[in-house]
């Protein structure tokens, strides 16, 4: 006989099956939610990694003329402790003196001088303009090592993201057919960004600057002595709020004026920003950019005087000699150098005369200050007089 009502044991078994089914369904739902959460987390991490590893192609506009040349600068942020000699070798700077001069370091600084990690070193290099953009002229050429994992690693870690792996591949397309394959010992040209264009009608030195985390456009403009509008115009008029760490900016640096003539062999390479110097005329002349006057100060390099042509100004003045007469200062300035079949090369000099402050004249603004003090004294006298009355 089938019981009308299920027994207690059957009822309990039925309830257990129901609970087991619910628990299994709950476990499946929890597993599904965990899976979805993992996928979202993985997607977020992937997007974040892509954002953090983004590289920025830096194409500096250069329309001054076809095949125009000048001196480029890159603000290299040192990823690991190194030396000036190693930095010179990596970027193939022509001389150690060129690297030291760009950073206003003493000429006696040895190549083994340590450079701490995260230091910024200004690296000079030859720049050439073509097709509306500027790139380093043939250097540096990097030799692939067995430790290099690919073009992206070379661009990102060795050359501080001044270039992308695509730009390296394009610049070396005669050698590279697959961007994922590089061979130890292979030599690759690294096209650093640069420009020779004047800015607002004035000659400048264009610095390739890497944006640090937390920087703003206004802070960068203030640091390098330019203004926000100029900085934005040179870099495509992007929104300041969209500035990103690792972005490469074309920053114009004011350079010292000089008496170097346009026919001089170093005319294009002597655009020196403040607090820098350079040897020129085959190391016979040392020129520095005066941070106060923004006038190029040049003098003969005495250590090589015996091997250099002795060009002088009228009155047997050497380059760099100056004299003051009344309100004028007369200087024998360096005007460049040219090749010569007779002497190998000739150093040019020119007399320049500039106005200076006369010794008997009071400093500018002094009269206004005296007037203010006189006015205060009169007011004080009138106030005291009214009190007595």
mmCIF file of C-alpha atoms in Angstrom:
data_model
loop_
_atom_site.group_PDB
_atom_site.id
_atom_site.type_symbol
_atom_site.label_atom_id
_atom_site.label_comp_id
_atom_site.label_asym_id
_atom_site.label_seq_id
_atom_site.Cartn_x
_atom_site.Cartn_y
_atom_site.Cartn_z
ATOM 1 C CA UNK A 1 0.000 0.000 0.000
ATOM 2 C CA UNK A 2 1.274 3.416 -0.942
ATOM 3 C CA UNK A 3 1.103 5.742 2.039
ATOM 4 C CA UNK A 4 -1.100 8.772 1.665
ATOM 5 C CA UNK A 5 1.544 10.995 3.113
ATOM 6 C CA UNK A 6 5.312 10.564 2.586
ATOM 7 C CA UNK A 7 7.206 9.226 5.544
ATOM 8 C CA UNK A 8 9.496 11.504 7.524
ATOM 9 C CA UNK A 9 12.649 9.974 6.000
ATOM 10 C CA UNK A 10 11.376 10.404 2.443
ATOM 11 C CA UNK A 11 10.385 13.973 3.180
ATOM 12 C CA UNK A 12 13.856 14.759 4.554
ATOM 13 C CA UNK A 13 15.551 13.166 1.583
ATOM 14 C CA UNK A 14 13.470 15.292 -0.760
ATOM 15 C CA UNK A 15 14.369 18.458 1.150
ATOM 16 C CA UNK A 16 18.061 17.512 1.076
ATOM 17 C CA UNK A 17 17.890 17.038 -2.695
ATOM 18 C CA UNK A 18 16.276 20.441 -3.053
ATOM 19 C CA UNK A 19 18.913 22.072 -0.866
ATOM 20 C CA UNK A 20 21.691 20.308 -2.762
ATOM 21 C CA UNK A 21 20.265 21.555 -6.034
ATOM 22 C CA UNK A 22 20.056 25.096 -4.732
ATOM 23 C CA UNK A 23 23.573 24.935 -3.321
ATOM 24 C CA UNK A 24 24.914 23.631 -6.616
ATOM 25 C CA UNK A 25 23.146 26.395 -8.494
ATOM 26 C CA UNK A 26 24.514 28.965 -6.025
ATOM 27 C CA UNK A 27 28.012 27.549 -6.471
ATOM 28 C CA UNK A 28 27.674 27.745 -10.249
ATOM 29 C CA UNK A 29 26.435 31.356 -9.986
ATOM 30 C CA UNK A 30 29.311 32.305 -7.672
ATOM 31 C CA UNK A 31 31.795 30.663 -10.012
ATOM 32 C CA UNK A 32 30.272 32.522 -12.958
ATOM 33 C CA UNK A 33 30.532 35.848 -11.082
ATOM 34 C CA UNK A 34 34.130 35.126 -10.127
ATOM 35 C CA UNK A 35 34.910 34.358 -13.743
ATOM 36 C CA UNK A 36 33.311 37.583 -14.935
ATOM 37 C CA UNK A 37 35.197 39.535 -12.263
ATOM 38 C CA UNK A 38 38.448 37.897 -13.344
ATOM 39 C CA UNK A 39 37.795 38.776 -16.985
ATOM 40 C CA UNK A 40 37.014 42.403 -16.075
ATOM 41 C CA UNK A 41 40.118 42.565 -13.897
ATOM 42 C CA UNK A 42 42.263 41.024 -16.628
ATOM 43 C CA UNK A 43 40.856 43.456 -19.194
ATOM 44 C CA UNK A 44 41.516 46.378 -16.884
ATOM 45 C CA UNK A 45 45.076 45.225 -16.269
ATOM 46 C CA UNK A 46 45.618 44.768 -19.998
ATOM 47 C CA UNK A 47 44.334 48.267 -20.758
ATOM 48 C CA UNK A 48 46.404 49.695 -17.907
ATOM 49 C CA UNK A 49 49.547 47.943 -19.129
ATOM 50 C CA UNK A 50 48.946 49.242 -22.641
ATOM 51 C CA UNK A 51 48.479 52.758 -21.272
ATOM 52 C CA UNK A 52 51.576 52.637 -19.091
ATOM 53 C CA UNK A 53 53.694 51.173 -21.881
ATOM 54 C CA UNK A 54 52.470 53.593 -24.534
ATOM 55 C CA UNK A 55 55.156 55.114 -26.705
ATOM 56 C CA UNK A 56 54.760 58.466 -28.377
ATOM 57 C CA UNK A 57 56.080 59.142 -31.845
ATOM 58 C CA UNK A 58 57.863 62.500 -31.812
ATOM 59 C CA UNK A 59 57.888 64.237 -35.182
ATOM 60 C CA UNK A 60 59.304 67.738 -34.788
ATOM 61 C CA UNK A 61 58.313 70.146 -37.541
ATOM 62 C CA UNK A 62 61.262 71.487 -39.538
ATOM 63 C CA UNK A 63 60.424 73.702 -42.498
ATOM 64 C CA UNK A 64 63.369 76.101 -42.433
ATOM 65 C CA UNK A 65 64.670 74.595 -45.685
ATOM 66 C CA UNK A 66 65.566 71.307 -47.370
ATOM 67 C CA UNK A 67 68.663 69.699 -45.858
ATOM 68 C CA UNK A 68 69.004 72.477 -43.260
ATOM 69 C CA UNK A 69 71.316 71.477 -40.428
ATOM 70 C CA UNK A 70 71.757 72.583 -36.842
ATOM 71 C CA UNK A 71 72.584 71.304 -33.370
ATOM 72 C CA UNK A 72 69.886 69.185 -31.734
ATOM 73 C CA UNK A 73 69.489 68.466 -28.034
ATOM 74 C CA UNK A 74 67.897 65.563 -26.180
ATOM 75 C CA UNK A 75 67.154 65.600 -22.460
ATOM 76 C CA UNK A 76 68.198 62.024 -21.678
ATOM 77 C CA UNK A 77 66.922 60.752 -18.305
ATOM 78 C CA UNK A 78 69.480 58.207 -17.111
ATOM 79 C CA UNK A 79 67.695 54.862 -16.400
ATOM 80 C CA UNK A 80 70.670 53.307 -14.590
ATOM 81 C CA UNK A 81 73.788 54.727 -12.979
ATOM 82 C CA UNK A 82 76.349 55.351 -15.725
ATOM 83 C CA UNK A 83 79.191 57.667 -16.780
ATOM 84 C CA UNK A 84 79.601 60.541 -19.223
ATOM 85 C CA UNK A 85 81.823 58.302 -21.329
ATOM 86 C CA UNK A 86 79.114 55.665 -21.696
ATOM 87 C CA UNK A 87 76.469 58.264 -22.555
ATOM 88 C CA UNK A 88 78.814 59.718 -25.169
ATOM 89 C CA UNK A 89 79.339 56.255 -26.632
ATOM 90 C CA UNK A 90 75.621 55.382 -26.653
ATOM 91 C CA UNK A 91 74.607 58.552 -28.497
ATOM 92 C CA UNK A 92 77.909 58.795 -30.429
ATOM 93 C CA UNK A 93 78.508 62.422 -29.447
ATOM 94 C CA UNK A 94 81.460 63.669 -31.502
ATOM 95 C CA UNK A 95 83.637 64.580 -28.495
ATOM 96 C CA UNK A 96 83.481 64.326 -24.721
ATOM 97 C CA UNK A 97 83.925 68.126 -24.610
ATOM 98 C CA UNK A 98 80.674 68.542 -26.587
ATOM 99 C CA UNK A 99 78.758 66.502 -24.020
ATOM 100 C CA UNK A 100 80.398 68.286 -21.084
ATOM 101 C CA UNK A 101 79.755 71.704 -22.634
ATOM 102 C CA UNK A 102 76.051 70.986 -23.180
ATOM 103 C CA UNK A 103 75.795 70.262 -19.455
ATOM 104 C CA UNK A 104 78.113 73.075 -18.312
ATOM 105 C CA UNK A 105 80.552 70.611 -16.771
ATOM 106 C CA UNK A 106 84.238 71.458 -16.473
ATOM 107 C CA UNK A 107 86.422 70.503 -19.424
ATOM 108 C CA UNK A 108 88.597 68.580 -16.963
ATOM 109 C CA UNK A 109 85.708 66.220 -16.095
ATOM 110 C CA UNK A 110 86.858 62.665 -16.912
ATOM 111 C CA UNK A 111 84.841 60.260 -19.052
ATOM 112 C CA UNK A 112 84.595 57.994 -15.998
ATOM 113 C CA UNK A 113 82.711 60.633 -13.997
ATOM 114 C CA UNK A 114 79.630 58.957 -12.493
ATOM 115 C CA UNK A 115 76.147 60.082 -13.540
ATOM 116 C CA UNK A 116 73.463 59.092 -11.002
ATOM 117 C CA UNK A 117 70.261 57.287 -11.960
ATOM 118 C CA UNK A 118 67.349 59.559 -12.969
ATOM 119 C CA UNK A 119 69.715 62.444 -13.758
ATOM 120 C CA UNK A 120 68.884 64.461 -16.868
ATOM 121 C CA UNK A 121 71.800 64.836 -19.267
ATOM 122 C CA UNK A 122 71.547 67.136 -22.298
ATOM 123 C CA UNK A 123 72.881 65.224 -25.284
ATOM 124 C CA UNK A 124 73.949 67.278 -28.346
ATOM 125 C CA UNK A 125 73.745 65.735 -31.804
ATOM 126 C CA UNK A 126 73.702 66.880 -35.445
ATOM 127 C CA UNK A 127 70.204 67.532 -36.801
ATOM 128 C CA UNK A 128 69.063 67.556 -40.422
ATOM 129 C CA UNK A 129 65.680 68.600 -41.821
ATOM 130 C CA UNK A 130 63.941 66.688 -44.621
ATOM 131 C CA UNK A 131 60.327 66.430 -45.777
ATOM 132 C CA UNK A 132 59.111 68.843 -43.117
ATOM 133 C CA UNK A 133 60.575 67.033 -40.100
ATOM 134 C CA UNK A 134 63.928 66.925 -38.338
ATOM 135 C CA UNK A 135 65.914 63.812 -37.420
ATOM 136 C CA UNK A 136 69.404 63.186 -36.090
ATOM 137 C CA UNK A 137 71.872 63.246 -38.964
ATOM 138 C CA UNK A 138 73.173 59.674 -39.257
ATOM 139 C CA UNK A 139 73.769 59.099 -35.529
ATOM 140 C CA UNK A 140 73.474 57.344 -33.234
ATOM 141 C CA UNK A 141 74.008 53.904 -34.710
ATOM 142 C CA UNK A 142 73.252 51.197 -32.166
ATOM 143 C CA UNK A 143 74.745 47.709 -32.237
ATOM 144 C CA UNK A 144 72.226 45.066 -31.156
ATOM 145 C CA UNK A 145 73.364 42.904 -28.224
ATOM 146 C CA UNK A 146 72.354 39.387 -27.166
ATOM 147 C CA UNK A 147 70.443 40.921 -24.222
ATOM 148 C CA UNK A 148 68.134 42.984 -26.456
ATOM 149 C CA UNK A 149 64.701 41.361 -26.583
ATOM 150 C CA UNK A 150 63.437 43.390 -29.524
ATOM 151 C CA UNK A 151 63.118 46.786 -31.195
ATOM 152 C CA UNK A 152 60.577 47.961 -28.630
ATOM 153 C CA UNK A 153 62.981 47.233 -25.769
ATOM 154 C CA UNK A 154 65.750 49.168 -27.556
ATOM 155 C CA UNK A 155 63.456 52.146 -28.149
ATOM 156 C CA UNK A 156 61.902 52.092 -24.694
ATOM 157 C CA UNK A 157 64.723 51.158 -22.344
ATOM 158 C CA UNK A 158 67.953 51.983 -24.160
ATOM 159 C CA UNK A 159 66.948 55.249 -25.837
ATOM 160 C CA UNK A 160 64.435 56.475 -23.261
ATOM 161 C CA UNK A 161 61.442 56.451 -25.660
ATOM 162 C CA UNK A 162 62.837 59.241 -27.851
ATOM 163 C CA UNK A 163 61.819 56.950 -30.713
ATOM 164 C CA UNK A 164 59.270 54.174 -31.177
ATOM 165 C CA UNK A 165 60.086 50.720 -32.503
ATOM 166 C CA UNK A 166 58.077 51.578 -35.630
ATOM 167 C CA UNK A 167 60.336 54.587 -36.289
ATOM 168 C CA UNK A 168 63.454 52.454 -35.856
ATOM 169 C CA UNK A 169 62.021 49.853 -38.223
ATOM 170 C CA UNK A 170 61.129 52.493 -40.831
ATOM 171 C CA UNK A 171 64.574 54.125 -40.591
ATOM 172 C CA UNK A 172 66.227 50.721 -41.103
ATOM 173 C CA UNK A 173 63.752 49.122 -43.523
ATOM 174 C CA UNK A 174 66.597 47.971 -45.763
ATOM 175 C CA UNK A 175 67.742 45.716 -42.884
ATOM 176 C CA UNK A 176 64.575 44.939 -40.951
ATOM 177 C CA UNK A 177 61.876 42.824 -42.604
ATOM 178 C CA UNK A 178 60.281 41.569 -39.380
ATOM 179 C CA UNK A 179 60.054 43.890 -36.347
ATOM 180 C CA UNK A 180 60.021 40.837 -34.057
ATOM 181 C CA UNK A 181 63.387 39.594 -35.263
ATOM 182 C CA UNK A 182 66.707 41.309 -34.552
ATOM 183 C CA UNK A 183 70.179 39.856 -34.760
ATOM 184 C CA UNK A 184 73.024 40.475 -32.275
ATOM 185 C CA UNK A 185 75.720 42.515 -33.978
ATOM 186 C CA UNK A 186 73.236 44.222 -36.313
ATOM 187 C CA UNK A 187 73.742 47.998 -36.575
ATOM 188 C CA UNK A 188 70.615 50.165 -36.409
ATOM 189 C CA UNK A 189 70.297 53.907 -37.016
ATOM 190 C CA UNK A 190 68.238 55.581 -34.234
ATOM 191 C CA UNK A 191 66.367 58.650 -35.606
ATOM 192 C CA UNK A 192 66.212 61.148 -32.731
ATOM 193 C CA UNK A 193 63.667 64.007 -33.082
ATOM 194 C CA UNK A 194 64.941 67.561 -33.644
ATOM 195 C CA UNK A 195 64.274 70.822 -35.485
ATOM 196 C CA UNK A 196 66.177 73.772 -36.929
ATOM 197 C CA UNK A 197 63.190 76.123 -37.289
ATOM 198 C CA UNK A 198 63.241 79.620 -35.803
ATOM 199 C CA UNK A 199 60.446 80.361 -33.345
ATOM 200 C CA UNK A 200 58.617 83.689 -33.592
ATOM 201 C CA UNK A 201 61.378 84.920 -35.897
ATOM 202 C CA UNK A 202 64.213 84.101 -33.477
ATOM 203 C CA UNK A 203 66.877 81.407 -33.585
ATOM 204 C CA UNK A 204 66.437 78.815 -30.831
ATOM 205 C CA UNK A 205 67.807 75.456 -29.755
ATOM 206 C CA UNK A 206 65.117 72.775 -29.916
ATOM 207 C CA UNK A 207 65.205 70.385 -26.938
ATOM 208 C CA UNK A 208 63.552 66.963 -27.064
ATOM 209 C CA UNK A 209 62.091 66.856 -23.548
ATOM 210 C CA UNK A 210 60.567 63.785 -21.903
ATOM 211 C CA UNK A 211 57.533 64.656 -19.786
ATOM 212 C CA UNK A 212 57.908 63.425 -16.212
ATOM 213 C CA UNK A 213 54.974 62.072 -14.226
ATOM 214 C CA UNK A 214 53.069 64.873 -12.519
ATOM 215 C CA UNK A 215 54.358 67.609 -14.850
ATOM 216 C CA UNK A 216 52.136 70.303 -16.325
ATOM 217 C CA UNK A 217 52.527 72.375 -19.483
ATOM 218 C CA UNK A 218 52.861 75.594 -17.470
ATOM 219 C CA UNK A 219 55.579 74.093 -15.239
ATOM 220 C CA UNK A 220 57.576 72.908 -18.249
ATOM 221 C CA UNK A 221 57.225 76.311 -19.941
ATOM 222 C CA UNK A 222 58.442 78.084 -16.801
ATOM 223 C CA UNK A 223 61.342 75.680 -16.298
ATOM 224 C CA UNK A 224 62.730 76.261 -19.787
ATOM 225 C CA UNK A 225 61.966 79.976 -20.152
ATOM 226 C CA UNK A 226 59.181 79.841 -22.721
ATOM 227 C CA UNK A 227 55.426 80.363 -22.586
ATOM 228 C CA UNK A 228 52.502 77.947 -22.698
ATOM 229 C CA UNK A 229 51.116 79.125 -26.053
ATOM 230 C CA UNK A 230 54.473 78.731 -27.811
ATOM 231 C CA UNK A 231 54.945 75.276 -26.311
ATOM 232 C CA UNK A 232 51.496 74.145 -27.401
ATOM 233 C CA UNK A 233 51.858 75.547 -30.925
ATOM 234 C CA UNK A 234 55.144 73.702 -31.453
ATOM 235 C CA UNK A 235 53.563 70.451 -30.344
ATOM 236 C CA UNK A 236 50.330 70.305 -32.304
ATOM 237 C CA UNK A 237 48.129 72.478 -30.077
ATOM 238 C CA UNK A 238 47.094 69.583 -27.835
ATOM 239 C CA UNK A 239 44.905 70.130 -24.773
ATOM 240 C CA UNK A 240 47.146 70.843 -21.737
ATOM 241 C CA UNK A 241 45.007 68.496 -19.642
ATOM 242 C CA UNK A 242 45.952 65.638 -21.992
ATOM 243 C CA UNK A 243 49.694 65.917 -21.304
ATOM 244 C CA UNK A 244 51.028 62.430 -20.537
ATOM 245 C CA UNK A 245 54.092 61.090 -18.787
ATOM 246 C CA UNK A 246 56.601 59.848 -21.344
ATOM 247 C CA UNK A 247 55.403 62.263 -24.023
ATOM 248 C CA UNK A 248 58.220 63.887 -26.031
ATOM 249 C CA UNK A 249 57.878 67.673 -26.320
ATOM 250 C CA UNK A 250 59.682 70.075 -28.639
ATOM 251 C CA UNK A 251 60.861 72.769 -26.209
ATOM 252 C CA UNK A 252 62.464 75.955 -27.642
ATOM 253 C CA UNK A 253 65.470 77.254 -25.698
ATOM 254 C CA UNK A 254 66.607 80.872 -26.098
ATOM 255 C CA UNK A 255 70.146 80.988 -27.498
ATOM 256 C CA UNK A 256 72.885 83.575 -27.236
ATOM 257 C CA UNK A 257 73.360 86.044 -30.065
ATOM 258 C CA UNK A 258 76.806 86.207 -31.641
ATOM 259 C CA UNK A 259 78.971 87.812 -34.313
ATOM 260 C CA UNK A 260 79.458 84.540 -36.222
ATOM 261 C CA UNK A 261 78.943 85.161 -39.932
ATOM 262 C CA UNK A 262 76.603 82.988 -41.990
ATOM 263 C CA UNK A 263 79.498 81.709 -44.138
ATOM 264 C CA UNK A 264 81.325 80.283 -41.127
ATOM 265 C CA UNK A 265 81.632 76.495 -40.949
ATOM 266 C CA UNK A 266 80.153 76.478 -37.436
ATOM 267 C CA UNK A 267 77.292 78.909 -38.067
ATOM 268 C CA UNK A 268 74.605 76.211 -37.724
ATOM 269 C CA UNK A 269 76.141 74.469 -34.727
ATOM 270 C CA UNK A 270 76.762 77.404 -32.387
ATOM 271 C CA UNK A 271 73.212 78.072 -31.228
ATOM 272 C CA UNK A 272 74.015 77.700 -27.565
ATOM 273 C CA UNK A 273 71.403 78.013 -24.797
ATOM 274 C CA UNK A 274 72.295 79.598 -21.471
ATOM 275 C CA UNK A 275 74.674 77.846 -19.098
ATOM 276 C CA UNK A 276 76.386 75.891 -21.856
ATOM 277 C CA UNK A 277 79.613 76.159 -23.835
ATOM 278 C CA UNK A 278 81.278 74.620 -26.864
ATOM 279 C CA UNK A 279 84.714 74.299 -28.395
ATOM 280 C CA UNK A 280 84.806 75.356 -32.031
ATOM 281 C CA UNK A 281 87.205 76.271 -34.848
ATOM 282 C CA UNK A 282 88.914 72.904 -34.459
ATOM 283 C CA UNK A 283 89.076 73.408 -30.674
ATOM 284 C CA UNK A 284 90.918 76.710 -31.030
ATOM 285 C CA UNK A 285 88.054 78.806 -29.622
ATOM 286 C CA UNK A 286 85.935 78.317 -26.520
ATOM 287 C CA UNK A 287 82.491 79.981 -26.585
ATOM 288 C CA UNK A 288 79.991 80.127 -23.736
ATOM 289 C CA UNK A 289 76.472 81.509 -23.497
ATOM 290 C CA UNK A 290 76.309 84.278 -20.914
ATOM 291 C CA UNK A 291 73.155 83.694 -18.869
ATOM 292 C CA UNK A 292 72.889 87.404 -17.963
ATOM 293 C CA UNK A 293 73.339 89.083 -21.352
ATOM 294 C CA UNK A 294 72.511 86.198 -23.720
ATOM 295 C CA UNK A 295 75.578 87.209 -25.703
ATOM 296 C CA UNK A 296 78.046 84.555 -26.857
ATOM 297 C CA UNK A 297 81.379 85.089 -25.090
ATOM 298 C CA UNK A 298 84.306 83.587 -27.012
ATOM 299 C CA UNK A 299 88.009 83.444 -26.282
ATOM 300 C CA UNK A 300 91.039 81.635 -27.641
ATOM 301 C CA UNK A 301 91.724 78.200 -26.210
ATOM 302 C CA UNK A 302 95.181 78.770 -24.775
ATOM 303 C CA UNK A 303 95.931 75.040 -24.566
ATOM 304 C CA UNK A 304 95.946 74.908 -28.397
ATOM 305 C CA UNK A 305 97.243 78.386 -29.186
ATOM 306 C CA UNK A 306 100.406 77.104 -30.875
ATOM 307 C CA UNK A 307 98.384 75.067 -33.399
ATOM 308 C CA UNK A 308 95.804 77.741 -34.191
ATOM 309 C CA UNK A 309 95.840 80.676 -36.616
ATOM 310 C CA UNK A 310 96.339 83.942 -34.732
ATOM 311 C CA UNK A 311 93.521 86.146 -36.006
ATOM 312 C CA UNK A 312 93.381 89.505 -34.231
ATOM 313 C CA UNK A 313 91.307 92.647 -34.345
ATOM 314 C CA UNK A 314 92.620 96.165 -34.917
ATOM 315 C CA UNK A 315 94.991 97.324 -32.222
ATOM 316 C CA UNK A 316 96.423 93.824 -31.899
ATOM 317 C CA UNK A 317 93.492 92.695 -29.767
ATOM 318 C CA UNK A 318 92.928 88.997 -29.225
ATOM 319 C CA UNK A 319 89.481 87.432 -29.524
ATOM 320 C CA UNK A 320 87.638 88.051 -26.281
ATOM 321 C CA UNK A 321 89.485 91.251 -25.344
ATOM 322 C CA UNK A 322 87.247 94.203 -24.477
ATOM 323 C CA UNK A 323 87.743 97.860 -23.558
ATOM 324 C CA UNK A 324 85.387 100.526 -22.223
ATOM 325 C CA UNK A 325 85.317 104.149 -23.302
ATOM 326 C CA UNK A 326 82.683 106.438 -21.846
ATOM 327 C CA UNK A 327 79.331 104.761 -22.342
ATOM 328 C CA UNK A 328 80.579 102.210 -24.900
ATOM 329 C CA UNK A 329 82.256 98.820 -24.659
ATOM 330 C CA UNK A 330 84.309 97.593 -27.620
ATOM 331 C CA UNK A 331 84.996 93.875 -27.996
ATOM 332 C CA UNK A 332 87.068 91.759 -30.342
ATOM 333 C CA UNK A 333 84.477 89.047 -31.090
ATOM 334 C CA UNK A 334 84.852 85.630 -32.641
ATOM 335 C CA UNK A 335 83.183 85.714 -36.077
ATOM 336 C CA UNK A 336 83.645 82.096 -37.169
ATOM 337 C CA UNK A 337 86.141 80.084 -39.179
ATOM 338 C CA UNK A 338 86.577 79.029 -42.800
ATOM 339 C CA UNK A 339 88.748 76.622 -44.743
ATOM 340 C CA UNK A 340 91.922 78.032 -46.250
ATOM 341 C CA UNK A 341 94.242 76.447 -48.758
ATOM 342 C CA UNK A 342 97.190 78.326 -47.303
ATOM 343 C CA UNK A 343 96.714 77.755 -43.560
ATOM 344 C CA UNK A 344 94.277 74.857 -43.472
ATOM 345 C CA UNK A 345 91.670 77.119 -41.893
ATOM 346 C CA UNK A 346 91.277 80.741 -40.866
ATOM 347 C CA UNK A 347 89.710 82.164 -37.714
ATOM 348 C CA UNK A 348 87.608 85.272 -38.243
ATOM 349 C CA UNK A 349 87.306 88.181 -35.843
ATOM 350 C CA UNK A 350 85.170 91.318 -35.763
ATOM 351 C CA UNK A 351 85.006 94.479 -33.664
ATOM 352 C CA UNK A 352 81.634 95.135 -32.025
ATOM 353 C CA UNK A 353 80.613 98.188 -30.027
ATOM 354 C CA UNK A 354 77.743 98.187 -27.562
ATOM 355 C CA UNK A 355 76.298 100.796 -25.278
ATOM 356 C CA UNK A 356 76.923 100.338 -21.580
ATOM 357 C CA UNK A 357 75.855 102.183 -18.435
ATOM 358 C CA UNK A 358 77.875 105.359 -17.903
ATOM 359 C CA UNK A 359 79.785 105.523 -14.625
ATOM 360 C CA UNK A 360 78.281 108.895 -13.674
ATOM 361 C CA UNK A 361 74.682 107.890 -14.376
ATOM 362 C CA UNK A 362 72.513 106.723 -11.464
ATOM 363 C CA UNK A 363 71.030 103.237 -11.739
ATOM 364 C CA UNK A 364 67.763 103.029 -13.615
ATOM 365 C CA UNK A 365 64.764 103.675 -11.380
ATOM 366 C CA UNK A 366 66.755 105.438 -8.679
ATOM 367 C CA UNK A 367 65.109 108.795 -9.437
ATOM 368 C CA UNK A 368 61.670 107.274 -8.956
ATOM 369 C CA UNK A 369 62.709 105.772 -5.646
ATOM 370 C CA UNK A 370 64.103 109.106 -4.433
ATOM 371 C CA UNK A 371 60.863 110.818 -5.449
ATOM 372 C CA UNK A 372 58.867 108.297 -3.470
ATOM 373 C CA UNK A 373 60.998 108.796 -0.394
ATOM 374 C CA UNK A 374 60.763 112.557 -0.787
ATOM 375 C CA UNK A 375 56.993 112.304 -1.041
ATOM 376 C CA UNK A 376 56.819 110.160 2.081
ATOM 377 C CA UNK A 377 58.979 112.631 3.998
ATOM 378 C CA UNK A 378 56.727 115.530 2.946
ATOM 379 C CA UNK A 379 53.605 113.639 4.018
ATOM 380 C CA UNK A 380 55.229 112.727 7.329
ATOM 381 C CA UNK A 381 56.226 116.345 7.905
ATOM 382 C CA UNK A 382 52.667 117.531 7.144
ATOM 383 C CA UNK A 383 51.210 114.891 9.508
ATOM 384 C CA UNK A 384 53.520 115.917 12.326
ATOM 385 C CA UNK A 385 52.681 119.577 11.721
ATOM 386 C CA UNK A 386 48.958 118.887 11.969
ATOM 387 C CA UNK A 387 49.488 117.006 15.228
ATOM 388 C CA UNK A 388 51.332 119.979 16.794
ATOM 389 C CA UNK A 389 48.575 122.339 15.780
#
